[in-house]
C-alpha cells in the first residue's frame, strides 16, 4: 500500500515537472522501500528503448539489434542489474516509416523510465529525431547511423564505423597492393556522394586517384555499362546496398581485372546470395567482424562470448542459396547497452547528463566489449577508432564462404 | 406468304422489358415471328428497335419477360451460345472486323461451328458464289471495302452460321440507293428461295413494308401498332409518321 | 561503347518486350493496362529461384512450375481485376484494380522472400559465347532468342488459329464478337493467362542475369509499359520493337553518358515517337469506344 502511494506520488511529481517544461532528474537517492541493493536504490527498473524496423523488408536489422541488446541485458541482470535496478528493453516497431520513427523517438524521449534509446536507424530518421533527444536530455546510442557527426551532441553517441574510417582503411589496403586508381559505382545519394568526396580528398595521401563516379539507378538491370566504363581502374568502390551486388555480378561478367571494395554493409550475406560466386575477392572495411573467420581461437574474447550467446539463444541466419551464415545479432548494438552499463556504474548515477559524460570518458578494451572493438568515445562521441576498422576479403572454398582479415600491418 | 404452318413460332418475345443502366429501353414488348416469315420493326430513333435485336441476341439481358427461339426458352442463354442456335444478327453499322481479311471475317461468322470444317467450307463457297464481289476481295483486309461491299460482308458473315432467322439492323444506312436496292435484292432472294426468316429494322419504311409480310411499330419502348404489311401501309398514323418522310421511289 | 553494350541492351530489351507483350495480350480484348503485369515476371523469377537455387531440381522442373503457377496467377488476376471493374461501372476502375493487385502480389513476394534481395538462380547454360570478338552470356543470348520465339509464336497464334482470330475480333468489338458466337469472357480470361505465362517466362529467363527483387514488379511494368506505348499499345510486333528500342536506348546512352541520361533518353524518345506516331510505331489509331 505504501509502495503504491509512493509510486503514485513519484509519477505525479514527474508529471508536474514535465508540465513545467523542464525535464526531471531521476537522480532520486531517497532510499525507497523496494529494497534494491545497489547505488540505484529507489529505481526498480531501467528501461532501454529500441526504435527499429521489426517487420517489413528491414526487419533483419531491428531483430538483430534487439537480440544483441537482449543478450547484454541478460548479462547485466544476471550480474545484479545496473546499480541494482533490473534492465528491460522496450521496442517500438517503426518499419521504414519516417513519421512512425520520429513519433516513437519522441515518445521514448519523453518517457522518464527510459534511460537509453537505441535508434532510429538510418541517418535521415535520426537527423529528424536528435533534437528531441537533446531537448529531453535523453542518452542515445546509434549503431546504424552512418552519416553526419556526433561531436556537437551532448547525449548522442555513435556505435558504428564512420565512413571516413572505412574509406581510409580501404585506401590503406589499396596502397599496400600498389593499386593507384579507383572508380566508384554507387547510388547518387548522400552516402554515394560522401564516399566520392572522401575518395577524392583522402586518396592522394595513399597514392590513389579517383577516376570516375558512376551514379546508379534503382531500375538498373545490370551494372555492366558502369563497370565497362571503369574497366581500367585498379579498384571499384561498390554500394553497401543491394545494388553493390549488381556491380559484383557485372564485374564478373565483364571479367573486370581489378578489386572490388566497399564499406561495412558488404559484410551482409545478402551480397553473397544476390551476386553468388561473383562476390569472391571483394574487400570491405568493417568494425571487427570475425564471425566468417573460421578459426574461432582468433576471435576477441568479448566478441566470442557475445556471438556464441547469440548463436545459442537465437541461432544464425543462413543464406538459402549459398549456405553462408551470419549471427542473428549485431554486436555494435550490444555495445550501446554495454557502454551504458559501464558508464552508469562509473558515474554511480542514472542522471542523463552524468551518464552521458561518463560514456564520453569510457575507455573499454577490445577484449571485453561485445563487438571486439575498444570503446573510447571521447569528445567526438564516436565509440570506435580507425584501429578497430578492419579490411576483410570474402572468399569461398569447398566448405562455403568465409573471410580473411587482409588489413595491412602497421 | 401468310402465317406459318408450324404451331411453334420461330421467335417469340413475351412481355420483354429491358433497360440500359437505369434507363428503360423496352417495356412489355410482345413480338412473334413465324418460320420463314419476313417481319419489319418500324419506329423513330430511340424507340427500342435496336434494343429489341440486342435483347434477342443476348447482348442485353431483359429485366423481365421471356424470349423463345424454336420453342426453346433462351432468355438466360449467354449471347455467344445463341449464334449456334440459329440466330444471325447483322448489327447496326455493319461492324465488320477491318483488320481481318474478307475470308477471315466470314470464317469468324462460323466460329460456333468451327469444328465442322466441311460444313464451313461448303457454306463459305456458297456465299462467295452468292456474293461474287466478296469472292473477288477474299484476301483483302475488310477495312478496304466500300460501304456496300462491307454491308454485303456483314450479311454474308451472319449467314455463315446458317441461321434460321436473320436479324438486320438498318442495313441501308449510309448506302447509295442503288446499293440499298442491290442489298435488299439479296435479302429478298434468301427469304423467298431459302425460306430464311428475316427480322428487319429499317428507317426506309416504304421499302421495308414492300418486302415484309408483317410489321410492328415501336415507340418509346412499347409496341404501339402491329399488323400485316398492307395494314400498316394503310394506317394513317404510319403514313403520317414514316411514309411521308420516306424518299419517293 | 562496344558491341557488348548493344547485346546487353538487346537482352534488357528482350525482358521489356515480353512484359510489353503480356500487357498487349491483356489490353487487346479488355482495354485494360494491367499494372500488375510485372508481378508475373517476379513470379517467374521466384519460382525458378525456388526450384533451381533452393530445391536444386533443374531448369526443366522450373519451366513446368513457372508455366503452371503463372496460369494460376493469370486466372487469379482476371478475377481480381475484372470482377471489381464490372461491379464498379466506373471507366477508370481498372486503374485502382490493377494497382491493387500489383501491391497485393508485391507484398506476398516480399513476405515469401523477406531476406532475398535478388531472386537469382544459376544460369541455364553457364559461360559465354564469342560473337564478333565480343562475349555474351549464353543466358543473355538464350533470353533474346526466347523473346523472339515467344513473339513469333504469339503472332502466328493470333493470325492463324481460329482462337487467335477470335481474340483479335473480341479486341475490336466485344459485342460483335459475341454475335459471332465467340465466348468473349473466356477470351478475356485466356488473355490474362497467356499474358501471365509470357511475362513469367521472361522472369524465368532473365532471373539468372539481372536482379529481380521480390518487390520489383512495378519497375518492370513501367519499363514494359513504355515499350508498349512506343511500339503501339496492343500490337505484339510493336511490343517487340518497343522493348528492344527501350533496352538499347537505355543501355547505350547509359554507357555513353550516365545512368540518369539513360532514362532521360528513353522518355525523350517516347515523347518524340508519340508526337510523330501518336499511336506508337505499330499501333492503329484508337477508335472511340
Short mmCIF file of N, CA and C in Angstrom, two decimals, chain C residues 52-115:
data_model
loop_
_atom_site.label_atom_id
_atom_site.label_comp_id
_atom_site.label_asym_id
_atom_site.label_seq_id
_atom_site.Cartn_x
_atom_site.Cartn_y
_atom_site.Cartn_z
N UNK C 52 15.35 -23.96 -58.77
CA UNK C 52 16.72 -24.21 -59.23
C UNK C 52 17.73 -23.95 -58.11
N UNK C 53 17.61 -22.80 -57.45
CA UNK C 53 18.64 -22.43 -56.47
C UNK C 53 18.43 -23.12 -55.13
N UNK C 54 17.17 -23.26 -54.71
CA UNK C 54 16.95 -23.81 -53.37
C UNK C 54 16.67 -25.31 -53.40
N UNK C 55 15.76 -25.74 -54.28
CA UNK C 55 15.43 -27.17 -54.32
C UNK C 55 16.40 -27.95 -55.19
N UNK C 56 17.16 -27.23 -56.01
CA UNK C 56 18.16 -27.84 -56.89
C UNK C 56 17.54 -28.92 -57.79
N UNK C 57 16.42 -28.59 -58.40
CA UNK C 57 15.70 -29.58 -59.21
C UNK C 57 15.92 -29.41 -60.71
N UNK C 58 16.63 -28.37 -61.10
CA UNK C 58 16.90 -28.24 -62.52
C UNK C 58 15.88 -27.39 -63.25
N UNK C 59 16.29 -26.99 -64.46
CA UNK C 59 15.52 -26.00 -65.20
C UNK C 59 14.24 -26.53 -65.81
N UNK C 60 14.24 -27.82 -66.14
CA UNK C 60 13.04 -28.36 -66.76
C UNK C 60 11.87 -28.30 -65.78
N UNK C 61 12.15 -28.70 -64.54
CA UNK C 61 11.13 -28.62 -63.49
C UNK C 61 10.70 -27.16 -63.31
N UNK C 62 11.70 -26.28 -63.33
CA UNK C 62 11.40 -24.86 -63.15
C UNK C 62 10.45 -24.38 -64.24
N UNK C 63 10.74 -24.79 -65.47
CA UNK C 63 9.91 -24.36 -66.60
C UNK C 63 8.46 -24.81 -66.40
N UNK C 64 8.31 -26.08 -66.05
CA UNK C 64 6.96 -26.62 -65.85
C UNK C 64 6.25 -25.87 -64.72
N UNK C 65 7.00 -25.66 -63.63
CA UNK C 65 6.40 -24.99 -62.47
C UNK C 65 6.04 -23.53 -62.79
N UNK C 66 6.91 -22.88 -63.55
CA UNK C 66 6.64 -21.48 -63.89
C UNK C 66 5.36 -21.39 -64.73
N UNK C 67 5.24 -22.29 -65.70
CA UNK C 67 4.05 -22.26 -66.54
C UNK C 67 2.81 -22.53 -65.69
N UNK C 68 2.91 -23.57 -64.84
CA UNK C 68 1.74 -23.94 -64.03
C UNK C 68 1.33 -22.81 -63.08
N UNK C 69 2.32 -22.25 -62.38
CA UNK C 69 1.96 -21.21 -61.41
C UNK C 69 1.48 -19.94 -62.11
N UNK C 70 2.04 -19.67 -63.28
CA UNK C 70 1.61 -18.43 -63.94
C UNK C 70 0.21 -18.58 -64.51
N UNK C 71 -0.18 -19.80 -64.86
CA UNK C 71 -1.58 -20.00 -65.29
C UNK C 71 -2.50 -19.65 -64.14
N UNK C 72 -2.15 -20.15 -62.96
CA UNK C 72 -2.97 -19.84 -61.77
C UNK C 72 -2.96 -18.33 -61.51
N UNK C 73 -1.78 -17.73 -61.64
CA UNK C 73 -1.68 -16.28 -61.43
C UNK C 73 -2.59 -15.52 -62.40
N UNK C 74 -2.57 -15.95 -63.67
CA UNK C 74 -3.39 -15.29 -64.68
C UNK C 74 -4.87 -15.38 -64.33
N UNK C 75 -5.30 -16.58 -63.91
CA UNK C 75 -6.71 -16.77 -63.55
C UNK C 75 -7.08 -15.88 -62.36
N UNK C 76 -6.18 -15.85 -61.38
CA UNK C 76 -6.42 -15.02 -60.19
C UNK C 76 -6.52 -13.55 -60.56
N UNK C 77 -5.57 -13.11 -61.39
CA UNK C 77 -5.55 -11.70 -61.80
C UNK C 77 -6.84 -11.35 -62.51
N UNK C 78 -7.29 -12.27 -63.37
CA UNK C 78 -8.50 -11.98 -64.13
C UNK C 78 -9.66 -11.73 -63.17
N UNK C 79 -9.81 -12.62 -62.20
CA UNK C 79 -10.90 -12.45 -61.23
C UNK C 79 -10.72 -11.15 -60.45
N UNK C 80 -9.49 -10.93 -59.97
CA UNK C 80 -9.24 -9.78 -59.09
C UNK C 80 -9.37 -8.45 -59.82
N UNK C 81 -9.14 -8.46 -61.14
CA UNK C 81 -9.24 -7.21 -61.89
C UNK C 81 -10.64 -7.04 -62.49
N UNK C 82 -11.11 -8.08 -63.17
CA UNK C 82 -12.35 -7.94 -63.94
C UNK C 82 -13.58 -7.80 -63.03
N UNK C 83 -13.62 -8.57 -61.96
CA UNK C 83 -14.80 -8.51 -61.10
C UNK C 83 -15.05 -7.10 -60.55
N UNK C 84 -14.03 -6.49 -59.90
CA UNK C 84 -14.28 -5.13 -59.41
C UNK C 84 -14.61 -4.15 -60.52
N UNK C 85 -13.97 -4.33 -61.69
CA UNK C 85 -14.24 -3.42 -62.79
C UNK C 85 -15.70 -3.53 -63.21
N UNK C 86 -16.20 -4.77 -63.28
CA UNK C 86 -17.60 -4.96 -63.68
C UNK C 86 -18.55 -4.41 -62.63
N UNK C 87 -18.20 -4.66 -61.39
CA UNK C 87 -19.11 -4.24 -60.33
C UNK C 87 -19.13 -2.72 -60.17
N UNK C 88 -17.96 -2.10 -60.42
CA UNK C 88 -17.87 -0.67 -60.16
C UNK C 88 -18.60 0.16 -61.22
N UNK C 89 -18.42 -0.22 -62.49
CA UNK C 89 -19.06 0.56 -63.53
C UNK C 89 -18.32 1.83 -63.89
N UNK C 90 -17.31 2.21 -63.09
CA UNK C 90 -16.54 3.41 -63.44
C UNK C 90 -15.59 3.06 -64.57
N UNK C 91 -15.39 4.00 -65.44
CA UNK C 91 -14.48 3.75 -66.58
C UNK C 91 -13.04 3.56 -66.11
N UNK C 92 -12.73 4.10 -64.96
CA UNK C 92 -11.33 4.09 -64.54
C UNK C 92 -11.07 3.11 -63.41
N UNK C 93 -12.06 2.27 -63.13
CA UNK C 93 -11.90 1.33 -62.03
C UNK C 93 -10.68 0.43 -62.23
N UNK C 94 -10.34 0.16 -63.51
CA UNK C 94 -9.22 -0.75 -63.77
C UNK C 94 -7.90 -0.22 -63.21
N UNK C 95 -7.77 1.10 -63.13
CA UNK C 95 -6.50 1.66 -62.65
C UNK C 95 -6.28 1.20 -61.21
N UNK C 96 -7.30 1.41 -60.38
CA UNK C 96 -7.17 1.01 -58.97
C UNK C 96 -7.10 -0.51 -58.86
N UNK C 97 -7.93 -1.19 -59.64
CA UNK C 97 -7.98 -2.65 -59.52
C UNK C 97 -6.62 -3.27 -59.85
N UNK C 98 -6.01 -2.84 -60.96
CA UNK C 98 -4.74 -3.48 -61.32
C UNK C 98 -3.62 -3.06 -60.38
N UNK C 99 -3.64 -1.80 -59.95
CA UNK C 99 -2.62 -1.36 -59.00
C UNK C 99 -2.74 -2.14 -57.69
N UNK C 100 -3.99 -2.34 -57.27
CA UNK C 100 -4.20 -3.07 -56.02
C UNK C 100 -3.67 -4.50 -56.15
N UNK C 101 -3.94 -5.12 -57.29
CA UNK C 101 -3.44 -6.48 -57.50
C UNK C 101 -1.91 -6.48 -57.46
N UNK C 102 -1.31 -5.47 -58.10
CA UNK C 102 0.15 -5.37 -58.10
C UNK C 102 0.67 -5.29 -56.67
N UNK C 103 0.04 -4.47 -55.85
CA UNK C 103 0.53 -4.29 -54.48
C UNK C 103 0.32 -5.55 -53.65
N UNK C 104 -0.80 -6.24 -53.90
CA UNK C 104 -1.06 -7.48 -53.17
C UNK C 104 0.05 -8.50 -53.46
N UNK C 105 0.34 -8.69 -54.74
CA UNK C 105 1.36 -9.69 -55.08
C UNK C 105 2.75 -9.23 -54.64
N UNK C 106 3.00 -7.93 -54.74
CA UNK C 106 4.29 -7.42 -54.28
C UNK C 106 4.48 -7.76 -52.80
N UNK C 107 3.43 -7.58 -52.02
CA UNK C 107 3.53 -7.88 -50.59
C UNK C 107 3.75 -9.38 -50.38
N UNK C 108 3.03 -10.19 -51.15
CA UNK C 108 3.18 -11.63 -50.98
C UNK C 108 4.61 -12.07 -51.31
N UNK C 109 5.15 -11.55 -52.39
CA UNK C 109 6.52 -11.93 -52.76
C UNK C 109 7.51 -11.46 -51.70
N UNK C 110 7.27 -10.25 -51.18
CA UNK C 110 8.18 -9.73 -50.16
C UNK C 110 8.14 -10.60 -48.92
N UNK C 111 6.93 -11.03 -48.55
CA UNK C 111 6.80 -11.89 -47.37
C UNK C 111 7.49 -13.23 -47.60
N UNK C 112 7.30 -13.77 -48.79
CA UNK C 112 7.83 -15.10 -49.07
C UNK C 112 9.36 -15.07 -49.14
N UNK C 113 9.93 -13.96 -49.62
CA UNK C 113 11.39 -13.90 -49.80
C UNK C 113 11.92 -12.69 -49.06
N UNK C 114 11.71 -12.70 -47.76
CA UNK C 114 11.95 -11.48 -46.99
C UNK C 114 13.43 -11.09 -46.95
N UNK C 115 14.32 -12.08 -46.92
CA UNK C 115 15.75 -11.77 -46.82
C UNK C 115 16.46 -11.89 -48.15
#
